[in-house]
Amino acid sequence: MTAELVRGQNHPLSEVRLEIRISAGRPVVAAATLSDDSGRARSAEWVVHPGAPVLPGLEVSRQAAADHRLALDLRAMPEAVHHVDVLLALPAAGGGPTRFGAVAAPFVAVTGLDGTELVSYTITGLDAESAVIALELYRRQGAWKVRAVGQGYAGGLTALLTDLGLAEAGELAAAAEEAVAQGLARSVAAPPSRTSDDARSHQVPALPRPDPAAAVSPHEGASHDGSLHNASSYEGSSSEGQVSGTGGPTVQQPASATGAAGATPAAGSPSPPPAGRTIDYRHPRRQPAPPAASGQPASPSPSGHPAAPPPAGAAPAGHDGQPARPVAGDATGWSMDERLYNQVWGMFEDLARTTAAYRSAVDFADSRMDKELDQVLSDPRSRIGGQGDAAREAARAKHAQLVDQARAALDRDLAQLTDESEVVEPALPAAYARWDNPVWHGYRVPMEDPMAVRLGDLHLPEDPSLRIPMLIRLPLERGLWIDSGRWASPDDSFADAGERRRLATEAAVAHAARLIAVHPPGEFGVHVVDPAGSGAQALAPLVRTGVLAGPPAAGAAGVADVLSRLTERVDLVQMAVRGGAPDALPPGFDAGEQLLIVNDFPHGFDDRSVTQLRYLADEGPAVGVHLMMVADREDAAAYGPLLDPLWRSLLRLTPVPDDHLADPWVGHAWTYEPPVVPPGSQVLQLVLAEVAAARRDWNR
């Protein structure tokens, strides 16, 4: 549960690798200072700001933006550092507000790397201040805490830094302002004010960027609930420099807004669009950066990492006003895998936002047309005759214009996301890649645990061809349920129960094979319970290659034996952890992650086995024991509500495309597509054979 702080309140931090998310509504400068145990910053090297955005364990944006994400690793802080202050300031350049009292109250949240919000604070009560200390993270008796500060300074960043004991406060503030001024070229100009009803009619309020800690969840109307916590969900790409996101409204720029004919835009600012062109509301990270002058190094990306050079033959950034070519890994992160992971989640968020904007615009157009038609019908004088027909035609024409304009904005964003997907997909590591990705042909067993794993793809009906990888953080925080029941099918093509079970078991094998393949040798064991042996054919790749911890357990006795061993394992690890002696586990104890695949549930299960299964689903993930069910809920209907908590604790997946997942931000029904091995491909068998050989070499 998120702790909502008020000024002066503190809260312990349960994690040390964090993100600090800032939302201010207007562009602000984000900075931070490090202080010793007396609360004094020792030198300018202990200040991170847009002109010097990186210190060990800390990174801020290089430009002013309405939304920021600051990467923070408290473990990397020097021993002398006892305080980290997060600062916000209004930029002097750009002609914006000069005091916080004229803008919306800034919102600051501290999250874990999975997007889980730990602490939030809304900075209220500011007036003439133009700089503020938002949060203080401090070390107390070896543990880190966070305090809501909200201390403002009317003298701006200079006064704030002076108060922190920095003699170079003026120089530091000037350096930050200069860096912000240079970064204005990556900013998005605000739309001109509009006054006429027609000009305002199609504008849709920009949606807040979704919290990537929240994930897609079974949507309302489905018989299964629960939420997919990210172990993910679509976590996020950095939103530094973001103004309204990909899905923002499209506003026609009137000729008067472009300035006098022949006027030249100010240096460092984006050129205003010509008359009749739309303002570019795309994510600033994916907008073109100004080309570097000859002999000058390429400007870094907003994440603080050097920007990748354009591919051979590609147009330079900003050429003819077109966006620069997308780059794989264009997101914040400590490694390339983490940056790709955050970029994928950013794409998911952007697609959700732009689709929400489009649907909202269409709904507005529908309601406006209905209102105008009702007005026509309510007046007897215009109900019939030429006047009424003209009014109806005008209402329909306005509706078509608004819908076409919204669709054009959506198509623009979809094209951009499609271009990015075409660049990102081939660059994904094996854990994130589809089975048809060439990365599997050069597969080698990894030596490190992966950050996440791909469970399939997600897409929306507006563009079924644009598929976003569904990445889930590891280790799994909840079990998986491969539903072998009857799925929605207009032609009833999956009416045969045997065919449904076969497809579900094959999907479970594909998921299990991927989990085995992306872990180091012997670090992920798989146990199978197949009481009736109905899944023998589908389970053959796992059995033949010898990657299972043992042969599939059959019959009621086999079920009881496997469940008893795994339950004892959970109990043993829990006792060791709670007793503060995790090293006291028995010699030879396998400390790797364990996965139990249960096929054809509840066949072969008695009441005791069902109780043990529920125990593993609830307590197992915390100690490395995970559950994958292949089952039809209707087959277990005899247990009644007893099993409802079990189904709710599992993430429901289907072996065929199905729109049972929904995001919690705007309620889109996302179509899930399972990871399918290409027909006739031997990639799965080859990968499992490589894993088996590596285990033999490592005696695991």
XYZ file of C-alpha atoms in Angstrom:
700
model
C 0.000 0.000 0.000
C 1.295 3.443 -0.901
C 2.111 5.747 2.023
C 0.709 9.207 1.268
C 2.875 11.636 3.200
C 2.200 15.143 4.433
C 4.850 17.779 5.037
C 7.344 16.655 7.685
C 6.188 13.023 7.750
C 8.710 10.226 7.164
C 8.444 6.596 6.105
C 10.920 3.679 5.972
C 12.063 2.446 2.562
C 11.865 -1.274 1.905
C 13.998 -1.084 -1.257
C 17.260 0.611 -2.185
C 17.018 0.687 -5.995
C 14.324 3.250 -6.643
C 12.696 5.580 -9.109
C 11.509 9.025 -8.082
C 8.631 10.108 -10.296
C 7.699 13.755 -10.560
C 4.588 15.185 -12.177
C 4.217 18.951 -12.173
C 1.834 19.800 -15.004
C 4.347 22.392 -16.309
C 8.036 21.950 -17.181
C 10.251 21.985 -14.086
C 13.925 21.363 -13.492
C 14.765 18.284 -11.414
C 17.999 18.114 -9.415
C 19.375 16.467 -6.296
C 22.065 17.048 -3.709
C 24.048 14.689 -1.520
C 24.789 15.704 2.070
C 26.848 14.344 4.934
C 25.626 13.482 8.420
C 25.435 17.191 9.277
C 23.164 17.906 6.344
C 25.751 19.925 4.385
C 26.695 19.334 0.756
C 30.496 19.177 0.732
C 31.138 20.486 -2.792
C 29.676 21.042 -6.245
C 30.544 17.407 -7.064
C 27.767 16.403 -4.680
C 25.088 18.125 -6.787
C 23.388 16.451 -9.758
C 21.493 18.750 -12.129
C 20.780 19.044 -15.891
C 24.309 20.293 -16.531
C 25.865 17.378 -14.604
C 23.098 14.763 -14.609
C 24.910 11.664 -13.361
C 26.573 10.671 -10.107
C 27.224 7.143 -8.859
C 23.798 5.739 -8.052
C 21.880 8.838 -9.154
C 20.694 10.200 -12.505
C 18.383 13.092 -13.409
C 17.045 14.493 -16.672
C 19.069 16.880 -18.796
C 16.119 19.171 -19.496
C 13.039 20.732 -17.982
C 9.939 18.576 -18.301
C 6.469 18.215 -16.870
C 7.249 14.626 -15.846
C 10.539 13.205 -14.609
C 11.869 9.847 -13.500
C 15.031 9.943 -11.427
C 17.008 6.704 -11.120
C 18.409 6.162 -7.619
C 20.509 3.326 -6.192
C 21.097 3.917 -2.494
C 23.555 1.024 -2.313
C 25.895 2.928 -4.630
C 26.028 5.975 -2.369
C 29.386 6.697 -0.718
C 29.587 5.964 2.985
C 29.902 9.682 3.704
C 26.498 10.390 2.154
C 23.673 10.390 4.691
C 21.107 12.557 2.914
C 19.782 12.803 -0.644
C 17.597 15.852 -1.291
C 15.329 15.921 -4.358
C 14.947 19.459 -5.709
C 12.495 21.075 -8.123
C 12.828 24.500 -9.725
C 10.924 26.478 -12.326
C 13.133 27.202 -15.355
C 14.000 30.843 -15.925
C 14.079 30.341 -19.709
C 11.031 29.663 -21.826
C 8.758 32.415 -20.553
C 6.793 30.114 -18.251
C 5.526 30.709 -14.700
C 8.049 32.079 -12.232
C 6.393 30.903 -9.014
C 4.908 27.587 -7.925
C 1.765 29.339 -6.740
C 0.805 29.829 -10.402
C 0.997 26.112 -11.324
C -0.606 22.900 -10.135
C 0.807 21.365 -6.962
C 3.755 19.099 -7.914
C 3.323 15.394 -7.179
C 6.281 13.223 -6.198
C 6.292 9.437 -5.798
C 9.002 6.982 -4.796
C 8.639 3.602 -6.508
C 10.492 0.338 -6.722
C 12.024 -0.861 -9.976
C 8.889 -2.901 -10.665
C 6.837 0.298 -10.520
C 5.305 -0.420 -7.124
C 4.583 2.932 -5.508
C 6.082 3.065 -2.010
C 5.570 6.704 -1.004
C 3.801 9.683 -2.549
C 3.687 13.358 -1.628
C 1.763 16.281 -3.115
C 3.631 19.539 -2.470
C 1.000 22.063 -1.413
C 1.134 25.517 0.160
C 3.656 27.048 -2.251
C 3.177 30.614 -3.498
C 6.071 32.926 -4.432
C 8.644 30.146 -4.291
C 10.398 29.147 -7.516
C 12.485 26.299 -6.074
C 11.609 23.659 -3.517
C 13.148 20.719 -1.675
C 10.554 18.057 -2.397
C 11.871 14.978 -0.595
C 14.751 13.988 1.618
C 16.035 10.419 1.661
C 18.241 9.865 4.688
C 20.204 7.098 6.360
C 19.338 6.294 9.956
C 21.011 3.408 11.820
C 21.937 1.663 8.596
C 18.434 1.888 7.085
C 17.079 4.435 4.616
C 13.955 6.515 5.122
C 12.185 9.213 3.133
C 10.763 12.488 4.474
C 8.311 14.867 2.812
C 9.961 18.307 3.035
C 8.191 20.837 0.789
C 10.539 23.688 1.755
C 10.300 26.443 -0.863
C 12.652 29.308 -1.756
C 11.536 32.557 -3.366
C 15.154 33.190 -4.379
C 15.131 30.177 -6.669
C 17.742 27.489 -7.072
C 20.549 29.808 -5.990
C 18.947 30.482 -2.606
C 18.170 26.814 -2.134
C 21.723 25.647 -2.833
C 23.120 28.427 -0.648
C 20.971 27.185 2.223
C 22.502 23.735 1.757
C 25.938 25.224 2.420
C 27.311 25.410 -1.123
C 29.609 28.363 -1.769
C 29.267 27.769 -5.525
C 25.476 28.030 -5.413
C 25.276 30.792 -8.027
C 27.555 28.982 -10.476
C 25.665 25.708 -10.036
C 22.282 27.365 -10.606
C 23.624 29.115 -13.709
C 25.020 25.846 -15.076
C 21.678 24.134 -14.557
C 19.803 26.973 -16.293
C 22.236 26.939 -19.207
C 21.780 23.194 -19.676
C 18.012 23.626 -19.572
C 18.159 26.386 -22.184
C 20.225 24.134 -24.450
C 17.703 21.343 -23.957
C 14.738 23.401 -25.111
C 15.262 22.029 -28.605
C 13.884 18.746 -27.327
C 10.820 20.354 -25.776
C 7.340 20.477 -27.262
C 5.756 23.877 -27.718
C 2.450 24.372 -25.929
C -0.606 24.703 -28.191
C -2.027 28.179 -28.741
C -5.022 29.258 -26.734
C -8.338 28.607 -28.417
C -11.551 30.423 -27.799
C -14.150 29.335 -30.306
C -16.398 26.390 -29.527
C -15.406 24.634 -32.718
C -11.720 24.963 -31.864
C -12.259 23.423 -28.437
C -14.738 20.789 -29.461
C -12.343 18.015 -30.314
C -9.698 18.517 -27.652
C -9.424 15.590 -25.276
C -7.793 16.063 -21.866
C -4.433 14.338 -21.786
C -4.469 11.187 -19.703
C -2.024 10.811 -16.832
C 0.763 8.454 -17.688
C -0.174 5.103 -16.195
C 1.751 3.659 -13.308
C 3.824 0.864 -14.799
C 3.595 -0.988 -11.538
C -0.029 -1.649 -12.363
C -0.486 -4.269 -15.026
C -3.114 -5.688 -17.211
C -5.746 -7.568 -15.263
C -8.751 -9.696 -16.149
C -11.371 -7.158 -17.199
C -14.836 -6.657 -15.819
C -17.349 -9.036 -17.246
C -14.977 -11.979 -17.293
C -15.609 -14.735 -14.827
C -12.096 -14.497 -13.445
C -10.699 -11.552 -11.570
C -7.447 -10.578 -9.952
C -4.770 -8.283 -11.228
C -1.487 -8.913 -12.969
C 0.984 -7.113 -10.762
C 4.177 -6.472 -12.447
C 6.032 -8.806 -11.758
C 5.239 -6.214 -13.779
C 3.056 -4.730 -15.683
C 3.794 -2.342 -18.187
C 6.632 -0.709 -16.222
C 8.125 1.882 -17.534
C 9.972 3.772 -19.900
C 11.187 7.068 -18.716
C 8.928 10.007 -19.312
C 11.588 12.676 -19.047
C 10.659 15.612 -21.163
C 7.169 14.334 -21.678
C 4.443 16.889 -22.109
C 1.343 14.919 -22.904
C 2.486 11.560 -24.163
C 1.871 9.806 -27.403
C -1.835 9.806 -27.044
C -2.322 13.531 -26.563
C -4.919 15.484 -28.479
C -4.253 16.794 -31.937
C -4.868 20.511 -32.306
C -4.953 22.346 -35.602
C -2.560 25.288 -35.552
C -4.204 28.434 -36.884
C -2.234 30.579 -39.259
C -2.077 33.367 -36.720
C -0.229 31.129 -34.278
C 2.741 30.654 -36.538
C 3.948 34.206 -36.216
C 4.676 36.766 -38.858
C 5.654 35.571 -42.263
C 9.332 34.967 -42.482
C 9.839 35.110 -38.709
C 12.657 32.921 -37.493
C 12.156 30.722 -34.415
C 14.340 31.460 -31.440
C 17.546 29.493 -31.329
C 17.213 26.254 -29.415
C 13.419 26.147 -29.698
C 11.376 23.914 -31.992
C 10.030 25.478 -35.149
C 6.303 26.129 -34.967
C 4.252 24.083 -37.415
C 3.050 25.856 -40.545
C -0.613 26.687 -41.024
C -2.809 23.649 -41.369
C -0.260 21.297 -39.757
C -0.772 19.591 -36.412
C 1.285 20.139 -33.305
C 3.482 17.125 -32.570
C 2.386 15.681 -29.249
C 4.524 12.606 -29.489
C 6.700 11.465 -26.629
C 9.700 13.855 -26.633
C 12.037 10.893 -26.230
C 10.946 9.708 -29.646
C 11.094 13.090 -31.317
C 14.030 14.207 -33.441
C 16.928 15.883 -31.745
C 18.657 18.738 -33.555
C 21.559 17.460 -35.657
C 24.957 18.001 -34.098
C 27.183 20.588 -35.655
C 30.063 19.332 -37.736
C 32.836 18.089 -35.529
C 30.656 18.172 -32.408
C 29.809 14.994 -30.484
C 26.309 13.684 -30.693
C 24.087 15.009 -27.950
C 23.152 12.469 -25.291
C 19.720 10.987 -24.983
C 17.348 12.261 -22.289
C 18.258 9.239 -20.180
C 21.811 10.527 -19.855
C 23.309 7.780 -22.030
C 25.044 8.619 -25.312
C 22.637 8.509 -28.203
C 23.179 5.724 -30.702
C 24.466 6.866 -34.108
C 21.943 6.755 -36.929
C 22.116 3.677 -39.135
C 23.813 3.909 -42.481
C 21.643 5.620 -45.031
C 19.198 6.918 -42.449
C 18.083 10.500 -42.567
C 19.608 12.621 -39.798
C 17.474 13.542 -36.831
C 15.096 16.315 -37.665
C 15.590 15.990 -41.437
C 12.595 17.537 -43.212
C 10.816 17.713 -39.875
C 10.504 13.917 -39.694
C 11.208 12.001 -36.469
C 14.605 10.416 -36.018
C 14.741 6.689 -36.520
C 13.804 4.825 -33.316
C 16.628 3.256 -31.354
C 16.440 0.034 -29.360
C 17.150 0.592 -25.668
C 15.990 4.222 -25.703
C 14.980 4.263 -22.021
C 16.571 4.565 -18.606
C 18.164 1.536 -16.992
C 21.329 0.101 -15.495
C 21.787 -2.472 -18.259
C 20.678 -2.958 -21.852
C 18.150 -5.601 -20.785
C 16.622 -3.196 -18.256
C 16.501 -0.399 -20.813
C 14.771 -2.634 -23.351
C 12.357 -3.786 -20.679
C 11.494 -0.203 -19.751
C 11.178 0.748 -23.409
C 8.693 -2.055 -24.061
C 6.582 -0.983 -21.105
C 6.761 2.598 -22.345
C 5.409 1.434 -25.702
C 2.556 -0.317 -23.898
C 1.720 2.833 -21.964
C 1.906 4.985 -25.081
C -0.422 2.660 -26.984
C -2.891 2.655 -24.085
C -2.820 6.455 -23.892
C -3.196 7.195 -27.592
C -6.031 4.669 -27.912
C -7.774 6.190 -24.895
C -7.462 9.639 -26.466
C -8.930 8.361 -29.729
C -11.837 6.577 -28.064
C -12.535 9.597 -25.877
C -12.589 11.847 -28.937
C -14.990 9.505 -30.735
C -17.247 9.347 -27.682
C -17.257 13.129 -27.526
C -18.122 13.357 -31.215
C -20.969 10.855 -30.744
C -22.410 12.702 -27.751
C -22.133 16.060 -29.495
C -23.929 14.772 -32.579
C -26.652 13.195 -30.439
C -27.124 16.481 -28.589
C -27.390 18.481 -31.815
C -29.831 15.989 -33.323
C -31.939 16.114 -30.167
C -32.076 19.894 -30.458
C -33.290 19.587 -34.031
C -35.989 17.078 -33.090
C -37.129 19.094 -30.063
C -38.054 22.103 -32.224
C -41.255 21.448 -34.183
C -40.332 24.171 -36.669
C -37.119 22.411 -37.736
C -38.242 18.822 -37.238
C -39.303 18.428 -40.860
C -38.481 20.166 -44.058
C -35.267 21.508 -45.521
C -34.126 23.304 -42.375
C -34.194 20.111 -40.334
C -32.396 18.124 -43.017
C -29.666 20.772 -43.222
C -29.198 20.735 -39.426
C -28.921 16.931 -39.405
C -26.425 16.995 -42.247
C -24.338 19.645 -40.475
C -24.297 17.593 -37.246
C -23.184 14.477 -39.111
C -20.510 16.441 -40.976
C -19.085 17.792 -37.698
C -19.116 14.275 -36.287
C -17.249 12.877 -39.285
C -14.707 15.695 -39.134
C -13.961 15.111 -35.454
C -13.712 11.339 -35.870
C -11.457 11.672 -38.920
C -9.206 14.086 -37.053
C -8.970 11.764 -34.054
C -8.244 8.805 -36.344
C -5.489 10.751 -38.086
C -3.820 11.443 -34.732
C -4.181 7.790 -33.762
C -2.742 6.587 -37.080
C 0.218 8.929 -36.623
C 0.968 7.485 -33.195
C 0.390 3.903 -34.333
C 2.829 4.407 -37.195
C 5.409 5.747 -34.769
C 4.954 2.850 -32.361
C 5.077 0.377 -35.250
C 8.408 1.836 -36.379
C 9.724 1.530 -32.852
C 8.463 -2.038 -32.534
C 10.237 -3.021 -35.752
C 13.506 -1.758 -34.275
C 13.040 -3.082 -30.741
C 11.776 -6.597 -31.543
C 14.967 -7.847 -33.280
C 17.126 -6.400 -30.472
C 15.364 -8.255 -27.642
C 17.338 -10.856 -25.659
C 16.128 -14.447 -25.581
C 14.059 -13.951 -22.420
C 12.041 -11.203 -24.149
C 12.040 -12.586 -27.709
C 9.451 -14.528 -29.683
C 10.248 -18.110 -30.557
C 10.793 -17.111 -34.203
C 13.460 -14.539 -33.274
C 16.918 -15.419 -34.685
C 18.398 -14.895 -31.211
C 17.279 -18.442 -30.363
C 19.425 -19.916 -33.152
C 22.536 -18.657 -31.407
C 21.219 -19.559 -27.939
C 23.669 -20.249 -25.147
C 22.652 -20.999 -21.577
C 22.952 -17.753 -19.563
C 25.096 -17.390 -16.474
C 22.879 -14.756 -14.795
C 19.235 -14.683 -13.802
C 17.054 -12.686 -16.203
C 15.174 -9.544 -15.258
C 11.910 -10.548 -16.921
C 10.365 -13.062 -19.271
C 7.932 -12.823 -22.156
C 4.582 -14.548 -21.667
C 3.043 -13.524 -24.983
C 1.855 -10.451 -26.856
C -0.871 -7.849 -26.323
C -2.729 -5.805 -28.920
C -5.809 -3.624 -29.306
C -8.513 -3.797 -32.002
C -7.530 -0.400 -33.434
C -4.387 -2.042 -34.875
C -4.154 -5.825 -34.389
C -0.829 -5.894 -36.230
C 0.898 -3.793 -33.532
C 1.789 -6.309 -30.841
C 3.465 -5.296 -27.600
C 5.513 -7.957 -25.774
C 3.930 -8.945 -22.475
C 6.927 -8.944 -20.140
C 6.643 -10.144 -16.548
C 9.269 -9.464 -13.905
C 11.145 -12.376 -12.388
C 11.011 -14.082 -10.017
C 7.312 -14.668 -10.555
C 5.184 -13.082 -7.859
C 2.116 -15.172 -8.648
C 1.376 -18.452 -10.345
C 0.132 -19.004 -13.885
C -3.130 -20.617 -14.938
C -3.332 -21.935 -18.503
C -7.074 -22.133 -19.022
C -8.171 -25.279 -20.868
C -11.864 -24.361 -20.596
C -14.152 -23.101 -23.314
C -12.941 -19.810 -24.765
C -14.871 -17.199 -26.692
C -14.951 -18.345 -30.319
C -17.461 -17.074 -32.893
C -17.269 -20.285 -34.928
C -17.048 -22.626 -31.921
C -13.826 -24.004 -33.401
C -12.542 -25.167 -29.996
C -15.596 -27.087 -28.874
C -13.707 -30.361 -28.384
C -12.499 -30.670 -24.786
C -9.583 -32.915 -25.745
C -8.288 -30.384 -28.278
C -8.537 -27.595 -25.719
C -6.542 -29.593 -23.172
C -3.864 -30.408 -25.750
C -3.443 -26.757 -26.732
C -3.328 -25.683 -23.088
C -0.664 -28.280 -22.226
C 1.452 -27.276 -25.239
C 1.240 -23.649 -24.140
C 2.345 -24.648 -20.632
C 5.325 -26.533 -22.093
C 6.332 -23.467 -24.147
C 6.170 -21.239 -21.058
C 8.112 -23.749 -18.949
C 10.761 -24.239 -21.640
C 11.349 -20.500 -21.814
C 11.660 -20.222 -18.028
C 14.167 -23.068 -17.982
C 16.143 -21.624 -20.902
C 16.575 -18.118 -19.491
C 17.955 -19.244 -16.108
C 21.511 -20.440 -15.411
C 22.117 -24.208 -15.402
C 20.329 -25.884 -12.528
C 18.836 -22.658 -11.199
C 15.282 -23.456 -12.273
C 13.809 -26.893 -11.604
C 10.525 -28.111 -13.074
C 8.232 -30.735 -11.564
C 5.205 -32.124 -13.414
C 2.029 -33.676 -12.029
C -0.013 -35.485 -14.703
C -2.278 -37.837 -12.755
C -4.011 -39.472 -15.728
C -1.135 -39.179 -18.187
C -3.321 -37.139 -20.543
C -0.527 -34.691 -21.303
C 2.153 -37.233 -22.204
C 2.377 -36.210 -25.869
C 2.555 -32.476 -25.214
C 5.031 -32.962 -22.335
C 7.368 -35.081 -24.470
C 9.903 -32.287 -25.241
C 10.498 -31.747 -21.511
C 10.684 -35.471 -20.773
C 12.909 -36.517 -23.701
C 15.537 -33.835 -23.096
C 15.794 -34.652 -19.399
C 15.299 -31.108 -18.111
C 12.631 -32.112 -15.577
C 13.490 -32.708 -11.927
C 11.927 -36.153 -12.313
C 9.447 -38.036 -14.473
C 5.876 -36.692 -14.453
C 4.050 -37.875 -11.344
C 1.025 -40.062 -12.119
C -1.914 -41.181 -10.025
C -3.073 -39.960 -6.639
C 0.068 -41.314 -4.952
C 2.338 -39.384 -7.307
C 0.354 -36.205 -6.731
C 0.593 -36.586 -2.947
C 4.348 -37.278 -3.078
C 5.245 -34.210 -5.183
C 2.988 -31.872 -3.220
C 4.362 -33.123 0.102
C 7.981 -32.584 -0.958
C 7.346 -29.069 -2.240
C 5.248 -28.138 0.800
C 8.043 -29.302 3.097
C 10.485 -27.259 1.044
C 8.395 -24.107 1.496
C 8.108 -24.745 5.247
C 11.861 -25.327 5.584
C 12.873 -22.174 3.710
C 10.316 -20.083 5.588
C 11.626 -21.272 8.942
C 15.221 -20.556 7.916
C 14.390 -17.061 6.680
C 12.238 -16.163 9.663
C 14.905 -17.464 12.011
C 17.525 -15.297 10.335
C 19.571 -18.362 9.332
C 19.117 -18.925 5.600
C 22.587 -20.513 5.467
C 21.471 -23.227 7.893
C 19.592 -25.183 5.225
C 20.593 -28.856 4.920
C 23.722 -29.691 2.869
C 22.895 -30.331 -0.761
C 19.698 -28.327 -0.555
C 18.729 -27.111 -4.027
C 18.392 -23.335 -3.647
C 17.180 -22.788 -7.215
C 13.707 -21.663 -8.239
C 11.144 -24.472 -8.575
C 8.112 -24.682 -10.862
C 5.277 -27.168 -10.415
C 3.172 -27.868 -13.507
C -0.198 -29.375 -12.616
C -1.988 -30.885 -15.596
C -5.650 -31.857 -15.747
C -6.589 -30.501 -12.313
C -8.493 -31.680 -10.198
C -8.095 -35.271 -11.428
C -6.100 -37.254 -8.848
C -6.505 -34.638 -6.093
C -8.124 -35.302 -2.744
C -9.019 -32.673 -0.124
C -5.556 -32.770 1.433
C -3.858 -32.328 -1.944
C -6.121 -29.385 -2.774
C -5.202 -27.740 0.540
C -1.492 -28.237 -0.177
C -1.936 -26.798 -3.659
C -3.575 -23.683 -2.268
C -0.747 -23.375 0.250
C 1.865 -23.532 -2.517
C -0.007 -20.897 -4.547
C -0.129 -18.523 -1.560
C 3.228 -19.085 0.151
C 5.426 -20.596 -2.543
C 6.369 -17.560 -4.687
C 8.011 -15.758 -1.752
C 10.456 -18.640 -1.274
C 10.989 -19.625 -4.906
C 8.288 -22.251 -5.476
C 5.941 -21.372 -8.320
C 2.778 -22.925 -9.687
C 1.521 -23.407 -13.239
C -1.977 -24.869 -13.528
C -3.392 -26.394 -16.700
C -7.065 -26.646 -15.833
C -10.675 -25.940 -16.711
C -12.394 -24.143 -13.851
C -15.636 -25.896 -14.620
C -14.007 -29.274 -13.908
C -13.415 -28.115 -10.316
C -16.923 -26.687 -9.874
C -17.691 -29.370 -7.286
C -15.398 -27.598 -4.823
C -17.610 -24.507 -4.998
C -16.222 -21.254 -3.578
C -13.433 -23.144 -1.781
C -11.157 -22.717 -4.801
C -12.100 -19.119 -5.643
C -9.027 -17.747 -3.802
C -6.832 -20.140 -5.804
C -8.130 -18.956 -9.176
C -7.855 -15.321 -8.109
C -4.231 -15.779 -7.014
C -3.178 -17.005 -10.476
C -2.601 -15.052 -13.661
C -4.988 -16.484 -16.232
C -3.541 -17.103 -19.701
C -5.108 -18.823 -22.681
C -3.533 -21.046 -25.360
C -5.383 -19.115 -28.097
C -5.920 -15.367 -28.636
C -8.443 -14.004 -26.148
C -9.373 -10.510 -24.925
C -9.710 -11.372 -21.234
C -7.063 -8.914 -20.016
C -7.613 -5.238 -19.245
C -5.362 -2.435 -18.089
C -6.483 -0.696 -14.875
C -5.848 2.853 -16.126
C -8.486 3.241 -18.824
C -10.009 -0.248 -18.966
C -8.931 -1.270 -22.474
C -9.705 -4.901 -23.272
C -6.352 -6.197 -24.542
C -6.183 -9.274 -26.713
C -3.608 -11.706 -25.374
C -1.729 -13.959 -27.795
C 0.335 -16.852 -26.400
C 3.961 -17.411 -27.482
C 3.617 -19.961 -30.260
C 6.491 -22.068 -31.568
C 6.487 -21.787 -35.388
C 4.943 -24.887 -37.044
C 7.609 -27.434 -37.908
C 10.300 -25.584 -35.973
C 12.705 -27.547 -33.784
C 13.805 -24.479 -31.842
C 12.208 -25.603 -28.592
C 13.852 -29.042 -28.693
C 17.232 -27.539 -29.635
C 17.089 -25.021 -26.800
C 16.143 -27.677 -24.245
C 18.926 -29.948 -25.521
C 21.401 -27.099 -25.012
C 20.103 -26.646 -21.445
C 20.448 -30.379 -20.727
C 24.030 -30.396 -22.066
C 24.940 -27.373 -19.935
C 23.527 -29.060 -16.853
C 25.610 -32.153 -17.499
C 28.726 -30.028 -17.937
C 28.015 -28.213 -14.687
C 26.870 -31.381 -12.868
C 23.540 -29.758 -12.098
